[in-house]
Short mmCIF file of C-alpha atoms in Angstrom, two decimals:
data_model
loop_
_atom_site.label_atom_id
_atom_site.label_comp_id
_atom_site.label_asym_id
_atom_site.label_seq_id
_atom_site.Cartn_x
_atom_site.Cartn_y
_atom_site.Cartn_z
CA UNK A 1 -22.01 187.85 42.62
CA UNK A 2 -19.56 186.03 43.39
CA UNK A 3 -19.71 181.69 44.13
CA UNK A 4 -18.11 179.96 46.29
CA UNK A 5 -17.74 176.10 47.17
CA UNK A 6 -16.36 174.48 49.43
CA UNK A 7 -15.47 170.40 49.94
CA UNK A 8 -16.07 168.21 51.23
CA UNK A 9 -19.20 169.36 53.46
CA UNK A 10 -18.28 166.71 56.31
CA UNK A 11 -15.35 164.78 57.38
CA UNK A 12 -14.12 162.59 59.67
CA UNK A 13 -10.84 161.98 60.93
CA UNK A 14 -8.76 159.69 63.03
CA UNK A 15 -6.50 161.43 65.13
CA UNK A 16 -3.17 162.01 63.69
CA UNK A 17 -4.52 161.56 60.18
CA UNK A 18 -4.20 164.62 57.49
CA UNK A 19 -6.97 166.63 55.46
CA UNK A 20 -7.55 168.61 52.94
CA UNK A 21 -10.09 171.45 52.39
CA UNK A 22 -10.70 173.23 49.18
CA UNK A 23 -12.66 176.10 48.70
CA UNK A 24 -13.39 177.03 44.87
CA UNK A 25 -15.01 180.63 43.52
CA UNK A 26 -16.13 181.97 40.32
CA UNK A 27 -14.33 184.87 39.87
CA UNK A 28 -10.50 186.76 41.09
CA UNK A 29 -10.72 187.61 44.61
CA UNK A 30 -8.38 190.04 46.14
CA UNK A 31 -9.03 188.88 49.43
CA UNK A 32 -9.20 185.48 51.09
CA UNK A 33 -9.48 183.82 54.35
CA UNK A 34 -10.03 180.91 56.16
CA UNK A 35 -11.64 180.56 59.47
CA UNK A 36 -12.00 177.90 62.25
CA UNK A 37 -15.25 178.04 64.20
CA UNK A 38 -14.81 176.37 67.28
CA UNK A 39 -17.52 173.63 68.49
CA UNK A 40 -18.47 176.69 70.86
CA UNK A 41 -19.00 178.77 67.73
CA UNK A 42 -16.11 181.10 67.90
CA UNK A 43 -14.68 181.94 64.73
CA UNK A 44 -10.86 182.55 64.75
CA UNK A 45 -8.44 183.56 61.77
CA UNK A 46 -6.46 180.93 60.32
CA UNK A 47 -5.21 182.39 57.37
CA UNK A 48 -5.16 185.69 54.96
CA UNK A 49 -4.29 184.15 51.69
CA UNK A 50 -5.45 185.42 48.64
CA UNK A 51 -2.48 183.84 46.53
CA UNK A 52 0.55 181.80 47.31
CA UNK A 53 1.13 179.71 50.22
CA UNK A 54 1.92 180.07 54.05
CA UNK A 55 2.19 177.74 56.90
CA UNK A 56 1.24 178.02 60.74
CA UNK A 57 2.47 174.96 62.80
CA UNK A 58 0.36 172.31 61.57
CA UNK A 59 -1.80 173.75 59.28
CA UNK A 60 -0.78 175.27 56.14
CA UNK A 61 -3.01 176.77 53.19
CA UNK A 62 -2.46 177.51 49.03
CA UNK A 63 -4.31 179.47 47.27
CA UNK A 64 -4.03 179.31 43.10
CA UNK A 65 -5.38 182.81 42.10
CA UNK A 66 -5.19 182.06 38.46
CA UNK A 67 -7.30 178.95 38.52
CA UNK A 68 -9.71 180.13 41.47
CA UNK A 69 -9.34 177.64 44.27
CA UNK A 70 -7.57 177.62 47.97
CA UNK A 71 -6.38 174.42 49.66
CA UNK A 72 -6.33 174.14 53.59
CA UNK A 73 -3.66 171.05 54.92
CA UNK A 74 -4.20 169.93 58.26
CA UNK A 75 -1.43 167.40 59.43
CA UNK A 76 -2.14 165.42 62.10
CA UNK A 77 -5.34 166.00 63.13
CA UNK A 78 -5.65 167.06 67.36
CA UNK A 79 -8.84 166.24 69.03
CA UNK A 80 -9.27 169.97 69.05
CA UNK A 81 -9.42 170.89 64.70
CA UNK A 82 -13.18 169.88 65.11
CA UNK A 83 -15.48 172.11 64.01
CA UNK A 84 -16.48 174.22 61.01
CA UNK A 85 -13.93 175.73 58.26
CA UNK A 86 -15.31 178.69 56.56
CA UNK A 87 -13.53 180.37 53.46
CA UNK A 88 -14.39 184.10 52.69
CA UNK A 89 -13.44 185.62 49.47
CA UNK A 90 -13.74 189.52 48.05
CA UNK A 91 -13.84 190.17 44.80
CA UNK A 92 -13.60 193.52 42.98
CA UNK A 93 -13.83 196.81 44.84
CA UNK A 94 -16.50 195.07 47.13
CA UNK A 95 -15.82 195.08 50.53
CA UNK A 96 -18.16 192.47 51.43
CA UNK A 97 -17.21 189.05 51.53
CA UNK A 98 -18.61 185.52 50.23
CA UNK A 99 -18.28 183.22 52.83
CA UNK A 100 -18.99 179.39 51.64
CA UNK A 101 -21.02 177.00 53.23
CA UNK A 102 -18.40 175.46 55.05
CA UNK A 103 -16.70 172.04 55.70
CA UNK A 104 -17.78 170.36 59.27
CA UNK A 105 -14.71 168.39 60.58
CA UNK A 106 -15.03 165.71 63.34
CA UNK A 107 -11.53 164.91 64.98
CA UNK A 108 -12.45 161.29 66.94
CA UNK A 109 -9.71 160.07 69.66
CA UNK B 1 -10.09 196.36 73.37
CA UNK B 2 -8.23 193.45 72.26
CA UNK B 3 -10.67 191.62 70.23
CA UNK B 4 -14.34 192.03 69.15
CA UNK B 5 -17.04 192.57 72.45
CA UNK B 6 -20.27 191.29 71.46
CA UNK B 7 -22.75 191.27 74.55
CA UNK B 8 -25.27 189.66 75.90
CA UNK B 9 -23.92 186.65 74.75
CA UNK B 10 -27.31 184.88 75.07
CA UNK B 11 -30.45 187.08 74.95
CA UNK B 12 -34.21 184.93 75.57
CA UNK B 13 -36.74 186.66 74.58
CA UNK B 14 -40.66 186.78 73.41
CA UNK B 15 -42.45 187.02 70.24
CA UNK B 16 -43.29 190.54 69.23
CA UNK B 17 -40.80 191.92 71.46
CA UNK B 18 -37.45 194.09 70.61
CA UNK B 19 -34.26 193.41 70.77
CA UNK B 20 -30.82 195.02 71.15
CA UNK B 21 -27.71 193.55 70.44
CA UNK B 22 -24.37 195.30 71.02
CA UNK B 23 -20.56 194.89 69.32
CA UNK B 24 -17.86 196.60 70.23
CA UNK B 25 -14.80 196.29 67.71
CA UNK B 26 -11.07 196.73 67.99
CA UNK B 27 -9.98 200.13 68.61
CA UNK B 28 -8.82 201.63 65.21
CA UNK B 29 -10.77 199.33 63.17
CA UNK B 30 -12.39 201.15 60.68
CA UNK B 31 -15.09 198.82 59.33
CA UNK B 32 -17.23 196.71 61.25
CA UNK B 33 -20.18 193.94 60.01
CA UNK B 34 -23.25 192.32 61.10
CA UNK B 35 -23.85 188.51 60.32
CA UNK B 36 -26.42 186.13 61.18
CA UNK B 37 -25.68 182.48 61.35
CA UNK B 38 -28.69 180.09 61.80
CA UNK B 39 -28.50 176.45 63.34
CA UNK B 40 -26.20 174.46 60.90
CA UNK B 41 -25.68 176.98 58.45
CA UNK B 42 -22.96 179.50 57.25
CA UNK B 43 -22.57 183.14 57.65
CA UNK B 44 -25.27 185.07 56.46
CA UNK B 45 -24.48 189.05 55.47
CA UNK B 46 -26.57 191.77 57.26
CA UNK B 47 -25.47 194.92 57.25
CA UNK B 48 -21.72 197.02 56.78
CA UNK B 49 -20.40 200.00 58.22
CA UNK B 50 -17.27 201.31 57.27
CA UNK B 51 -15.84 204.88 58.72
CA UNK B 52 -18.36 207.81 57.85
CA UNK B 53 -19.75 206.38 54.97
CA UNK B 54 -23.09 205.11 54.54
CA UNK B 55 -23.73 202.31 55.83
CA UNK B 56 -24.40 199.02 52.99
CA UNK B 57 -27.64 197.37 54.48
CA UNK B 58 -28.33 195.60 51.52
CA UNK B 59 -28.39 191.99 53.62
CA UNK B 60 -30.86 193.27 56.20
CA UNK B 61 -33.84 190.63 55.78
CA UNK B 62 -36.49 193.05 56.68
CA UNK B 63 -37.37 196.45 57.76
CA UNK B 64 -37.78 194.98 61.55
CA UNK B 65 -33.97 194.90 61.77
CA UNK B 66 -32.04 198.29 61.85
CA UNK B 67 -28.30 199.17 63.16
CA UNK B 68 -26.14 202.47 63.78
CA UNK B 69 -22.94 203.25 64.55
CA UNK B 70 -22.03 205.70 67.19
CA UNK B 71 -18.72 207.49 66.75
CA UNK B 72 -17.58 205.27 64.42
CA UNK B 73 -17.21 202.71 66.93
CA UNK B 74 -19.89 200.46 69.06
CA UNK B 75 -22.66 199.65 67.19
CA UNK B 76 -26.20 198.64 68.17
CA UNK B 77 -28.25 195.91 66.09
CA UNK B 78 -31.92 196.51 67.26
CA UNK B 79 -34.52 193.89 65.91
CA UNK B 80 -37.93 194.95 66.19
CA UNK B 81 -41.32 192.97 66.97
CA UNK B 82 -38.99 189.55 67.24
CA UNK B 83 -40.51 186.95 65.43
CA UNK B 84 -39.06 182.92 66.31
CA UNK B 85 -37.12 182.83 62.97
CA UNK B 86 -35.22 185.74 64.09
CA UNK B 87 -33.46 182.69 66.13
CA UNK B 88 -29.86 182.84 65.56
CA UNK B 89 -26.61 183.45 66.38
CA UNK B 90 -25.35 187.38 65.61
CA UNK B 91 -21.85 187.72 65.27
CA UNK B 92 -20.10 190.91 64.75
CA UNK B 93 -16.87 191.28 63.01
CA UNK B 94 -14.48 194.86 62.54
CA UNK B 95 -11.28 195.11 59.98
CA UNK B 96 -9.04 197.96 58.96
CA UNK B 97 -9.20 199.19 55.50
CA UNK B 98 -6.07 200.70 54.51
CA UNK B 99 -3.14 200.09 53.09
CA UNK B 100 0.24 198.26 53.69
CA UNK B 101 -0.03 194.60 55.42
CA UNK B 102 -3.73 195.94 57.20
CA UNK B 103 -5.18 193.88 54.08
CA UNK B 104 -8.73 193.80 55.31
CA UNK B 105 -8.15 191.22 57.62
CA UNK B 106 -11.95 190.49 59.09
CA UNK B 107 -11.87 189.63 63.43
CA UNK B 108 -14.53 188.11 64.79
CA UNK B 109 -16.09 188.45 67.93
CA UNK B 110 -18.40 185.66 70.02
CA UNK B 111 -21.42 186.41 68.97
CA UNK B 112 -25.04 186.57 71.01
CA UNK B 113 -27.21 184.03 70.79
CA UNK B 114 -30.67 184.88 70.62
CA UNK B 115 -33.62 182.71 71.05
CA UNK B 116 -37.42 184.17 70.53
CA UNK B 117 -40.48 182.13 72.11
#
């Protein structure tokens, strides 16, 4: 099946200071997303992105179909981006999806 | 509703008992997933429901866990004879497949956390 990385595993921020997240996989996907879970361990939609490039407010993502990696920007960091950003990918006619292992942000004030 | 219901959101219980876990997903959604996420780790795939079709339980770890879905809509995860690495945090997720912008976009709910003594 499918692989999927993501990098780095941890991180650790300064308020007000930018990031970014990449999440590589082995094959086309026609579905991506990336996911916030929350230090309470909520997991909220960020962004459906399997190619090209869209913003929300501070955070903005890219996603390079043709050479099989997404990037996630966060500008500066809140307090409040801690926690754990997941990428999912789908690939074929599966409707399952790959999640990665994650990348565990720390926001300190 | 207006997002995914997952209830109880904690659940204690005691070695060798069972277990049911309940997720109720947006109205119209058409597919809706088990995961299980242990301490520290990522999303782990259990089991896949989508409309009337039979349901993909190729991530169920063992023959101890089972799950239906009623009417196409709430579904029950039931975990027999509990054992303590059953420990984890079950999350519960619905999308619509179809066409147009619907794109498969997965929602997730809170999740129940369940501990076994």
């Amino acid at each position: 099946g499918i692989q999927v990385e993501q990098s780095p595993p941890d991180l650790i921020l300064q308020e007000g200071a930018n990031s970014t997240l990449r999440c590589n996989f082995s094959d086309s996907v026609n579905n991506l997303q990336w996911f916030h879970q929350n230090p309470w361990g909520q997991l909220i939609n960020l962004f459906y992105i399997p190619s090209g490039t869209k913003q929300n407010g501070r955070l903005s993502a890219t996603t390079v179909a043709t050479e099989r990696y997404s990037l996630l920007y966060i500008s500066s960091s809140q307090t409040t981006d801690s926690g754990v950003y997941f990428c999912a990918v789908r690939s074929g006619g599966s409707y399952i999806p790959t999640f990665g292992r994650g990348t565990s942000l720390i926001v300190h004030p | 509703g207006a997002g995914v219901s997952q209830s109880p959101s904690n659940k204690v219980t005691e070695k060798g008992k069972d277990v049911e876990l309940r997720c109720d997903p947006i109205s119209g959604h058409t597919a809706l997933y088990w995961y299980r996420q242990s301490l520290g780790q990522g999303l782990e795939f259990l089991i896949y429901f989508q409309g009337n079709s039979a349901p993909d339980k190729s991530g169920l770890p063992s023959d101890r866990f089972s799950a239906e879905r009623t009417g196409g809509s709430v579904s029950t995860l039931t975990i027999q004879r509990t054992q303590q690495e059953d420990s984890a945090v079950y999350l519960c997720a619905s999308s619509f497949l179809g066409g147009g912008k619907a794109k498969n976009i997965q929602y997730f709910g809170a999740g129940t956390r369940l501990s076994v003594l």
